[in-house]
Structure formats: C-alpha cells, structure tokens
Short mmCIF file of C-alpha atoms in Angstrom, two decimals:
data_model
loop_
_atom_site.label_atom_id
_atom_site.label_comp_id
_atom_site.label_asym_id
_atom_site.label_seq_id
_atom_site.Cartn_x
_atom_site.Cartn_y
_atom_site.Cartn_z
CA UNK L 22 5.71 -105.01 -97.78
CA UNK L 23 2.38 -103.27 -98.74
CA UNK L 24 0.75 -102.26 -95.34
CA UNK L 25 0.87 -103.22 -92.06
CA UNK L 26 -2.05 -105.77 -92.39
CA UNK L 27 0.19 -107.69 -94.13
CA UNK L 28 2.01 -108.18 -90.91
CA UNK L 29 0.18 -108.05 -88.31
CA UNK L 30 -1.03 -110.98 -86.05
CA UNK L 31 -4.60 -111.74 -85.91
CA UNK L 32 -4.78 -114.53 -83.00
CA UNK L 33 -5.98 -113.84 -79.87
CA UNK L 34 -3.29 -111.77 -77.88
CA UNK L 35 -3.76 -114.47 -74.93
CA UNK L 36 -1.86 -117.20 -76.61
CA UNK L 37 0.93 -114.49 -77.43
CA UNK L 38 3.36 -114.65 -74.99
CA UNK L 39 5.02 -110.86 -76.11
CA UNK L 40 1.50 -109.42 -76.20
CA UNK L 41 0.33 -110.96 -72.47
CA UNK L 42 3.36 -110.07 -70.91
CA UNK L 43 3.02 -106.10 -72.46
CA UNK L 44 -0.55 -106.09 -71.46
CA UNK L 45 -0.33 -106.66 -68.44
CA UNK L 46 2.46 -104.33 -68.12
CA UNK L 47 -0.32 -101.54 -69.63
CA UNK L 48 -2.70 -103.12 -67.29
CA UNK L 49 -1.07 -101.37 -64.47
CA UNK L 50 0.06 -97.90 -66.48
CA UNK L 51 -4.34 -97.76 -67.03
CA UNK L 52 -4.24 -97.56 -63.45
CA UNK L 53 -2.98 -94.37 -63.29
CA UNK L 54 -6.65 -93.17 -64.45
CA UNK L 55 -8.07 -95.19 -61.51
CA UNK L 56 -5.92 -92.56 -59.06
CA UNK L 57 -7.41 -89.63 -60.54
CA UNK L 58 -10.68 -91.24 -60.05
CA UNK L 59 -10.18 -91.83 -56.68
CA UNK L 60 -8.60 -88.22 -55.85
CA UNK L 61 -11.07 -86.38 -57.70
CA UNK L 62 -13.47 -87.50 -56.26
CA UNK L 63 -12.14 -88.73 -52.43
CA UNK L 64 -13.81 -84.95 -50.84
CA UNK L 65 -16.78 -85.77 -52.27
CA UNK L 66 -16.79 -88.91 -49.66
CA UNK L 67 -15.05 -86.97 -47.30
CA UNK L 68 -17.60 -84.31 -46.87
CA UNK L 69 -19.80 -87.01 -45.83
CA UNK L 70 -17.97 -88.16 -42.66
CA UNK L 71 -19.04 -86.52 -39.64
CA UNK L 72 -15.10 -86.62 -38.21
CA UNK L 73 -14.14 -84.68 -41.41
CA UNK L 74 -16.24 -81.99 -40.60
CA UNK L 75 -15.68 -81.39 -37.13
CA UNK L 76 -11.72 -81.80 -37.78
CA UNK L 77 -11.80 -79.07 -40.05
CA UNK L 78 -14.76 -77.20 -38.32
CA UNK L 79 -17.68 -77.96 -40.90
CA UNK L 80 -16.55 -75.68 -44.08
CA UNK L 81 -18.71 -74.26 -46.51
CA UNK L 82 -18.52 -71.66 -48.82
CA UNK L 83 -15.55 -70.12 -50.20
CA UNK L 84 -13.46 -72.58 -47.96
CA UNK L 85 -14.54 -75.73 -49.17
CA UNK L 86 -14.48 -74.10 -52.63
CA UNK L 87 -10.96 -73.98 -52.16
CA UNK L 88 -10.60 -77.44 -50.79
CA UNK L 89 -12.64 -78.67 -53.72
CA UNK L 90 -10.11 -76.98 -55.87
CA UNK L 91 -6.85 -76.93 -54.99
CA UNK L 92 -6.01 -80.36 -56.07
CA UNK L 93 -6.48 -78.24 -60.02
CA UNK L 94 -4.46 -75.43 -58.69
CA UNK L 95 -1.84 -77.86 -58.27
CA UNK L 96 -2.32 -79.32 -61.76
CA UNK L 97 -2.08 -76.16 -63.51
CA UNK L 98 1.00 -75.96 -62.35
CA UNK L 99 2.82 -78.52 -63.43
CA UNK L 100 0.48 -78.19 -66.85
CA UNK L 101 2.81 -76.50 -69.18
CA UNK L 102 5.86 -78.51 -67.72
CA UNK L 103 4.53 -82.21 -67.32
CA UNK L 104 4.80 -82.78 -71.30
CA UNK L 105 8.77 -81.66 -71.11
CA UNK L 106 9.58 -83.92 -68.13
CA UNK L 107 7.78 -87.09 -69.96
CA UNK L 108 9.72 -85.96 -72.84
CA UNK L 109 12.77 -85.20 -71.67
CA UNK L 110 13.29 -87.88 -68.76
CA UNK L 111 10.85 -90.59 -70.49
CA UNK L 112 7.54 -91.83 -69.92
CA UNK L 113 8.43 -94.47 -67.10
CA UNK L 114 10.15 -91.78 -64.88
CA UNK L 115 7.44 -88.94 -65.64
CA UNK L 116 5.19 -91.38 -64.15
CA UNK L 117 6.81 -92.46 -61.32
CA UNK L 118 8.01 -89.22 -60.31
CA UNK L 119 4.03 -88.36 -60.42
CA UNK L 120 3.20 -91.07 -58.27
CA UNK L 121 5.36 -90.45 -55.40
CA UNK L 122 4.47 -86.81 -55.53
CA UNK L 123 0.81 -88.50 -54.78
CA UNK L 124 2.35 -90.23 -51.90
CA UNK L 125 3.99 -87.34 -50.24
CA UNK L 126 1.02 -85.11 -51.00
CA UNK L 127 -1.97 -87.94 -49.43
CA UNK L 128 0.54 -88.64 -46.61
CA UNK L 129 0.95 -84.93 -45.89
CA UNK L 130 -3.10 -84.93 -46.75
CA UNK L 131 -4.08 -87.13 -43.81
CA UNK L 132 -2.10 -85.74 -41.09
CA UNK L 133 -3.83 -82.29 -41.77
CA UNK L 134 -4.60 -80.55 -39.03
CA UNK L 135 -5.79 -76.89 -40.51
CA UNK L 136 -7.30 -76.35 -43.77
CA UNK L 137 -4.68 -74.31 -45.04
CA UNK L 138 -2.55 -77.49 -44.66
CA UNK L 139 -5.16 -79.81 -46.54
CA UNK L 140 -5.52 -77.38 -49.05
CA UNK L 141 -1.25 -77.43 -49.82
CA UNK L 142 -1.44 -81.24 -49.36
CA UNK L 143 -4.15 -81.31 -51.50
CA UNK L 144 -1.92 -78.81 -54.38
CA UNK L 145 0.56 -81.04 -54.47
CA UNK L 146 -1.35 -84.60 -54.83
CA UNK L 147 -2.27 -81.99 -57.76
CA UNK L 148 0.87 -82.07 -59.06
CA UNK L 149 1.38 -85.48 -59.28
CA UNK L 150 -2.04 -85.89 -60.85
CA UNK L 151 -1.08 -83.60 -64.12
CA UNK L 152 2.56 -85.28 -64.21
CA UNK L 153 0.94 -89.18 -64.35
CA UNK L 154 -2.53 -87.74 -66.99
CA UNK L 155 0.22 -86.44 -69.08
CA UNK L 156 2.51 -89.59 -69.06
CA UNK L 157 0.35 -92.70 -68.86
CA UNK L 158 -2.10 -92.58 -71.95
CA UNK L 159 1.04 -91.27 -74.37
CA UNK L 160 2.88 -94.53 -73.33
CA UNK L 161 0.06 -96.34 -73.48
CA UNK L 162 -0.49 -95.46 -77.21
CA UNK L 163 3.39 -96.14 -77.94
CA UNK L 164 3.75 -99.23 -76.08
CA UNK L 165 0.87 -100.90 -77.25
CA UNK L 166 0.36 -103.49 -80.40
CA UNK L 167 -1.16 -101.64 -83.02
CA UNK L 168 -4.53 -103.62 -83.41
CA UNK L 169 -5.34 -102.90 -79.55
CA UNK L 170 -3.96 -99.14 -79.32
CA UNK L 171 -7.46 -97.62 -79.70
CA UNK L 172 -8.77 -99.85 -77.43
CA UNK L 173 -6.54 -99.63 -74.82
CA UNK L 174 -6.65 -95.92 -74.69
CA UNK L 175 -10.37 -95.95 -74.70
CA UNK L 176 -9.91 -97.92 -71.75
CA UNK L 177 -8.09 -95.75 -70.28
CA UNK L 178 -10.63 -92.82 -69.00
CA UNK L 179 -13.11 -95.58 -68.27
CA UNK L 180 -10.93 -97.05 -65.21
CA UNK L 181 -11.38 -93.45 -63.59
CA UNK L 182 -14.88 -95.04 -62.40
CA UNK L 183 -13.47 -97.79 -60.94
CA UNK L 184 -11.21 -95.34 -58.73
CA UNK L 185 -13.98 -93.08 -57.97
CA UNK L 186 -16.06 -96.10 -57.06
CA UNK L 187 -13.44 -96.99 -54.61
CA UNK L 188 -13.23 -93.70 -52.88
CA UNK L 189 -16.93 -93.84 -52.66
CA UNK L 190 -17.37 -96.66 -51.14
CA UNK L 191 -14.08 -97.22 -48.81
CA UNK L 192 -15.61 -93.51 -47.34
CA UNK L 193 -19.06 -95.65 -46.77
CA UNK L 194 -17.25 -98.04 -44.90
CA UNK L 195 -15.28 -96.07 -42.46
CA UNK L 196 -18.54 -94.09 -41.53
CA UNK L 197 -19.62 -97.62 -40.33
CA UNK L 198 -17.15 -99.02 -38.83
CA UNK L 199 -15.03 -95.86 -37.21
CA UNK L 200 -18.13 -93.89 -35.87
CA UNK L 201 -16.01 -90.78 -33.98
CA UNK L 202 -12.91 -91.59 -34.66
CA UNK L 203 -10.05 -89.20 -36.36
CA UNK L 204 -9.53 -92.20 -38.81
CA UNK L 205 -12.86 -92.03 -40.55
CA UNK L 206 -11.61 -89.47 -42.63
CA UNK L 207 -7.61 -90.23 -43.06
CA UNK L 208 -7.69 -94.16 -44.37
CA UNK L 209 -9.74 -93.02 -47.44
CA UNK L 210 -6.80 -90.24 -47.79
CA UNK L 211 -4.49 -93.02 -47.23
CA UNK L 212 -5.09 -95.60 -48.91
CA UNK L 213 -4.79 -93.37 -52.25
CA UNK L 214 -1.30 -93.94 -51.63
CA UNK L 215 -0.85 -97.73 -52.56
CA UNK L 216 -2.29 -97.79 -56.01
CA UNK L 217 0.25 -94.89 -56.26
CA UNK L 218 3.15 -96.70 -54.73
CA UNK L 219 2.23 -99.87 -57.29
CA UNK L 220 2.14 -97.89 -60.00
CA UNK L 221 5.18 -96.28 -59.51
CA UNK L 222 7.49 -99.26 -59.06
CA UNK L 223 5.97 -101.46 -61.23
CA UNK L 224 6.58 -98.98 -64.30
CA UNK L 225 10.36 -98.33 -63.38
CA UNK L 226 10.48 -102.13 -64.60
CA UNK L 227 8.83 -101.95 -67.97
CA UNK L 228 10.06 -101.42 -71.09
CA UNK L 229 10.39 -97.68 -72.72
CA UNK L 230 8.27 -95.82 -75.13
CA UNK L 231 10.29 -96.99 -78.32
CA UNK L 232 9.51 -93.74 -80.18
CA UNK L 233 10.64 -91.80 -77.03
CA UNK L 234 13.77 -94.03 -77.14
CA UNK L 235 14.32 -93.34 -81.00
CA UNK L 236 13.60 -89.43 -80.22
CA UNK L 237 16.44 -89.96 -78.18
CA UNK L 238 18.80 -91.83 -80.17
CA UNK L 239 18.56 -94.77 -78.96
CA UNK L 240 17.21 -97.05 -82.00
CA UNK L 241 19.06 -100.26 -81.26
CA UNK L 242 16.61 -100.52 -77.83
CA UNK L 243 13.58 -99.16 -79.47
CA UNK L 244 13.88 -102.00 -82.32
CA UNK L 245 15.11 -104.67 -79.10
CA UNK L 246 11.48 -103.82 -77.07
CA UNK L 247 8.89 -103.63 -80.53
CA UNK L 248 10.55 -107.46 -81.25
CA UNK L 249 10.43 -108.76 -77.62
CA UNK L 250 6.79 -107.86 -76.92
CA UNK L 251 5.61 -107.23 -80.77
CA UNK L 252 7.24 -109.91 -82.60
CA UNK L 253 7.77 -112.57 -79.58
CA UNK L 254 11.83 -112.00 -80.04
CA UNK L 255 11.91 -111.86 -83.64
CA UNK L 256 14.03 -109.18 -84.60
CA UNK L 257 13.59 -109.22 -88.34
CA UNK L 258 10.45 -109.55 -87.89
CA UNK L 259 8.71 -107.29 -90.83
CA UNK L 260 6.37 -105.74 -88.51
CA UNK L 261 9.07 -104.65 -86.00
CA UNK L 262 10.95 -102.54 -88.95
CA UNK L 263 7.45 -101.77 -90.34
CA UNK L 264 6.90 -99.82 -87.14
CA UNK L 265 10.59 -98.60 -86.42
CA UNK L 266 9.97 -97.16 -89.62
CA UNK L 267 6.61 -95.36 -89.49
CA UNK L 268 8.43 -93.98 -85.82
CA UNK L 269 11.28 -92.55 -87.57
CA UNK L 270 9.04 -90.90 -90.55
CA UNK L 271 6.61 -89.28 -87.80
CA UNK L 272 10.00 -87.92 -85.89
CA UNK L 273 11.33 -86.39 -88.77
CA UNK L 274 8.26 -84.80 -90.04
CA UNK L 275 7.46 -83.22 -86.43
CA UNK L 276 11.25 -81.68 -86.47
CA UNK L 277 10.37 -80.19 -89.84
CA UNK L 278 7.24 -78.93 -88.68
CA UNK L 279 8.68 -77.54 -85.24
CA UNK L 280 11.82 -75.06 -87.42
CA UNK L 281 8.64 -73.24 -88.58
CA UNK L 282 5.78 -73.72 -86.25
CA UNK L 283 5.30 -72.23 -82.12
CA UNK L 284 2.36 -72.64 -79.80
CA UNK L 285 1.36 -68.67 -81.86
CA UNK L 286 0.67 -70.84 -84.67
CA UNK L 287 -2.87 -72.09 -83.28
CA UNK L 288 -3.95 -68.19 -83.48
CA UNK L 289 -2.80 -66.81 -86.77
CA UNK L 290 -5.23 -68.06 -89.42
CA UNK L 291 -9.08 -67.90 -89.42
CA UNK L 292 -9.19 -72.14 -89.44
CA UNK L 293 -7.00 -72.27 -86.50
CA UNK L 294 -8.91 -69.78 -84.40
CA UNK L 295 -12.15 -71.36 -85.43
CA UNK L 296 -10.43 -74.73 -84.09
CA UNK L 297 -9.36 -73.08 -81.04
CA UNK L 298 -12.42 -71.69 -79.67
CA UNK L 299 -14.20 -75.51 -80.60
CA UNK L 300 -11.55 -76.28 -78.28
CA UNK L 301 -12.11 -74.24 -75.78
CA UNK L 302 -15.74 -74.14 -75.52
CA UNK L 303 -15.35 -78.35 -75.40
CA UNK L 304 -13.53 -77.82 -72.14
CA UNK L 305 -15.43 -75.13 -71.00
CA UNK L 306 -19.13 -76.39 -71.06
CA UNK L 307 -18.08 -80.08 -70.35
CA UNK L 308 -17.41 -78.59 -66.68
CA UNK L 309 -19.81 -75.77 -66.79
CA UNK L 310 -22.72 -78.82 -67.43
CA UNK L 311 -24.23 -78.88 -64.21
CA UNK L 312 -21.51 -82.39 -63.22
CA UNK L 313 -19.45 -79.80 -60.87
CA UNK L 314 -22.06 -79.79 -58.22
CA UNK L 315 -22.54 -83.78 -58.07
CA UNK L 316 -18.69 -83.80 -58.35
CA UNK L 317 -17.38 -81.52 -56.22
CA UNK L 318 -20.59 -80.75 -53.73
CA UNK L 319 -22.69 -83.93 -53.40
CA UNK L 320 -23.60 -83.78 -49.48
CA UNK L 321 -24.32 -80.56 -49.15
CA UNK L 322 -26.78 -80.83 -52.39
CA UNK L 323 -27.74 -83.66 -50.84
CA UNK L 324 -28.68 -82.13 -47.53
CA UNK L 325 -30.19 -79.55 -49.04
CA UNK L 326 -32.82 -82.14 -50.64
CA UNK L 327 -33.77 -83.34 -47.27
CA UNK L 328 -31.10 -86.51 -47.21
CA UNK L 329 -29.52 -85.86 -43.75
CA UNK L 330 -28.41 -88.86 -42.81
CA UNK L 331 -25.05 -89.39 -43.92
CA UNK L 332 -25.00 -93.16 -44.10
CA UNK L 333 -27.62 -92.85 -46.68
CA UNK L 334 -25.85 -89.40 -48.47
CA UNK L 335 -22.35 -92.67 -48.78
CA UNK L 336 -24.77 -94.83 -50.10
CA UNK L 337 -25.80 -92.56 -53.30
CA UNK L 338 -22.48 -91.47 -53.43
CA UNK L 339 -21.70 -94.86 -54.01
CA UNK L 340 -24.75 -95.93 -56.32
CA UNK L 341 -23.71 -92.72 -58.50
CA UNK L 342 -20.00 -93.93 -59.25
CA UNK L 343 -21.49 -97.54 -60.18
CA UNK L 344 -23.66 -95.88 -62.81
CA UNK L 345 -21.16 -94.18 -63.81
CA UNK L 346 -19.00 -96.94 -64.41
CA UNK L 347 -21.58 -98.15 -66.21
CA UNK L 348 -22.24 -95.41 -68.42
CA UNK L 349 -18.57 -95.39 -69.30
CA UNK L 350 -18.24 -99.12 -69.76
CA UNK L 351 -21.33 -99.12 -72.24
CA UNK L 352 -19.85 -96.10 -74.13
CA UNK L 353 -16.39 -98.44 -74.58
CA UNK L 354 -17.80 -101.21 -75.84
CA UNK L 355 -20.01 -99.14 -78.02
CA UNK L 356 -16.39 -97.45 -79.18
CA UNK L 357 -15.31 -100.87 -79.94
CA UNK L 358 -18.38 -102.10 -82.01
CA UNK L 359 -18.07 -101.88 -85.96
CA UNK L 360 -21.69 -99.90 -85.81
CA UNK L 361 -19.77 -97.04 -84.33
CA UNK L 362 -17.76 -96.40 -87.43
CA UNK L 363 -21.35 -95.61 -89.75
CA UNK L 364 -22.87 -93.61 -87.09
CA UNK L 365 -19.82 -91.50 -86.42
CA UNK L 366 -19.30 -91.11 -90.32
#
C-alpha cells in the first residue's frame, strides 16, 4: 500500500450506502453550529419586541451589556473543562450533555421574570454552548471519510447563519402575530430548545469517534465503525487498516509529545510567543471589528439611525442574517474550488 489514494473511493458518496448513512448522521452533529447561531444571536431579535422590553423594563446600558454577555460568561466556564469531558466521556455524550444543558438553560430562559434570572438562564445556555463548539467539529473531523473531512468542517461554521437566520426571523414573526402578548418574546427562547433536544438524541445513536475509541482501548470497535460506514462492511478493507493505522501513529506520537510538553510550552521560545500573540490578536480584533455592535446591539443602533419602528428594525435584522449566509456560503464554495489552493499559496 503506497498512500491512501490508492484506496480511497472516488464515486459519488450518494450511491455509497456506508457514506449516506454517516452523512447524514454528520448532517445533524453540523447542527450543533446552527444552535449557536440561533443563541448568539436570539437578543438581538429579542430587543426588538416591544413585550421584551417592558417585561424586563426597557434595559440599556450596563444591564443589557450584561444580558448581551452572559451567555460568554457561561462559556468561559466550561472553556478549560469542555475538551476533558469530550475526551474523557466521548464525543457523543460531550454533546449531548451540552444540549440538554441548552434545554434547561432556554426553558429556565423563557420563564424569566427579573433580569438577574435571564442573565443565569442565559450563563448556563452558555455552558452548553462551549460543551457542544468543543465536541461537534472534533467528531466531525474523526467521523468523516477522508475525501469530505475538509469539507464538512468548512461546513460547519457556515450553518451558524442558518440558525441566526432563524432567530431573526421567528422574532419577526411573533412581533406580528402576538402584538402584547408575554409570548412574543418566550417562543423565540423556546423554540431554541428542539434543535437542541434533536441533536442530543439523535447523536446518543451514532457511532463513536474511532480515534477516541482507540485512545481508549477499544480498537476492535474503532476498526468495526471505519469498515461499516468507510468500507460498506468490509473489514479488511485496505483503507479501514490504512486509517486504524495513521490513528494509532498520531496517538502514540501525541503521548510522546505530552511526557515532555505542558500548556507553558506555548511561552518559552521566541517562535512560540511570536505564534501566541498572532493568536491572540486573531481573536482579539475579529471581535473588536466593529461586528459587536450589529451583533450584540442592532435595535438600539438602529433606533438611533432614525428606524423606530420595530417591524421594520425585524425586517433588517432578518435581511442581515440572509447576507450573511450568503457571505459564508460564497466563502465555502470558494474553500472548495481548486483556485483556492494558488491564491492561498
């Protein structure tokens, strides 16, 4: 066996019965991006609604600030202990323990009544958030065939859109239809909760990260899920050992690495530093861009600009998401186009 073109299959992964059944399985793990999209940006909606405002007595400032940002307090959290759950319970549980934390925290969310209440409902939906972004795209990129693994994660942020344009637009459409009524605002903090609740069963039914289940000893079902949805039950299949072994070779070099290297290690030589604050400053000024206030603060910019009707504020709410999605879509099919490669280089 030279390399793994040698055997991989080339035919469309439609007429592959292993390869439809696992996609759609990672069909409904991408959806995990699609919550985030709707929870981040749900109070954006919400601040729109008339009944939100006057249940929580119109908040502004340093208040809403905090409403805006507790669902990240909650996410910091659980940020250095997410990746030990996923890797110490698995992938599939990580992310269904993440989604009914998203359950209890939107149920707990829409029976509010103070804003110190939505802000602790709002902490935990937090929570869950970090717990699922941690666990969904690294079983993504271990379940799926190795041809489609870069696509499929790039797909992966791009479904956020479609949850935000949900949000969006299920907020337009309780302004219209439950004028002054307490409702308005909780079915768009409700209905959060079924993608969740999907989610969240559906994974406790598909198969295991086979490197987390050879991390764990557990080879003989690692081999037993690459052949039934890589290799269409072929168990000798030479791109099922092909990958078993590349799995084993990546463990074993990462427990060799991890006897002499700690988090420190990022800080102690010139390149690393240099790496670090590239780092940094990425995550910095990709939220310090000027996004925040159409994120986070959309009606009252809005108002501010002269839009006070708030039919009309939903409606660019709305319009925003779908260019959004648009935006992202183009940038994922440019991602997938061979051009990308000698513009990149």
């Amino acid at each position: 066996m030279e390399t793994i073109a040698d055997v991989i299959y080339t035919g469309p992964w439609w007429r592959n019965k292993g390869l439809r059944t696992l996609n759609l399985f990672i069909i409904f793990v991408e959806l995990a991006s699609a919550i985030n999209g709707y929870d981040s940006s749900v109070l954006n909606g919400l601040q729109i609604l008339p009944e939100f405002k006057k249940h929580f007595h119109s908040p502004d400032g340093s208040t809403l600030g905090f409403m805006s940002a507790s669902q990240n307090f909650g996410g910091l959290v659980m940020l250095p202990i997410a990746p030990y759950i996923s890797d110490g319970f698995g992938r599939n549980r990580a992310l269904t323990l993440g989604c009914f934390t998203i359950i209890g925290g939107v149920i707990l969310q829409a029976l509010s009544t103070t804003v110190g209440h939505f802000i602790a409902s709002r902490c935990i939906v937090g929570v869950g958030i970090s717990l699922i972004q941690n666990a969904a795209p690294v079983l993504i990129a271990e379940l799926a065939y190795p041809t489609q693994r870069s696509t499929l994660t790039a797909l992966y942020n791009t479904m956020w859109y479609f949850g935000s344009i949900i949000s969006a637009w299920v907020c337009y459409a309780t302004l219209r239809t439950l004028p002054g009524s307490v409702w308005e605002w909780r079915i768009p903090c409700l209905l959060q909760a079924a993608p969740a609740l999907l989610v969240g069963i559906i994974v406790l039914f598909m198969p295991n990260s086979p490197r987390w289940l050879v991390a764990k000893g557990r080879d003989a079902e690692a081999i037993a899920i690459l052949s039934k949805y890589h290799a269409n039950g072929r168990e000798r299949d030479p791109l099922v050992y092909f990958t078993y072994g590349q799995i084993r070779e990546a463990l074993a070099i990462e427990r060799e690495i991890n006897q002499t290297t700690s988090y420190l290690t990022l800080f102690k030589t010139p390149g690393n530093l240099r790496r670090m604050r590239i780092v940094f400053a990425l995550g910095f000024f990709s939220q310090w861009s000027g996004n925040g206030l159409i994120s986070y603060y959309l009606d009252p910019v809005l108002e501010n600009v002269g839009v006070t009707v708030p039919s009309t504020r939903a409606l660019i709410n709305g319009g925003i998401q779908i260019w959004c999605l648009f935006v992202a879509v183009s940038t994922y099919l440019f991602f997938l186009h061979p051009i990308r490669n000698s513009l990149m280089s």
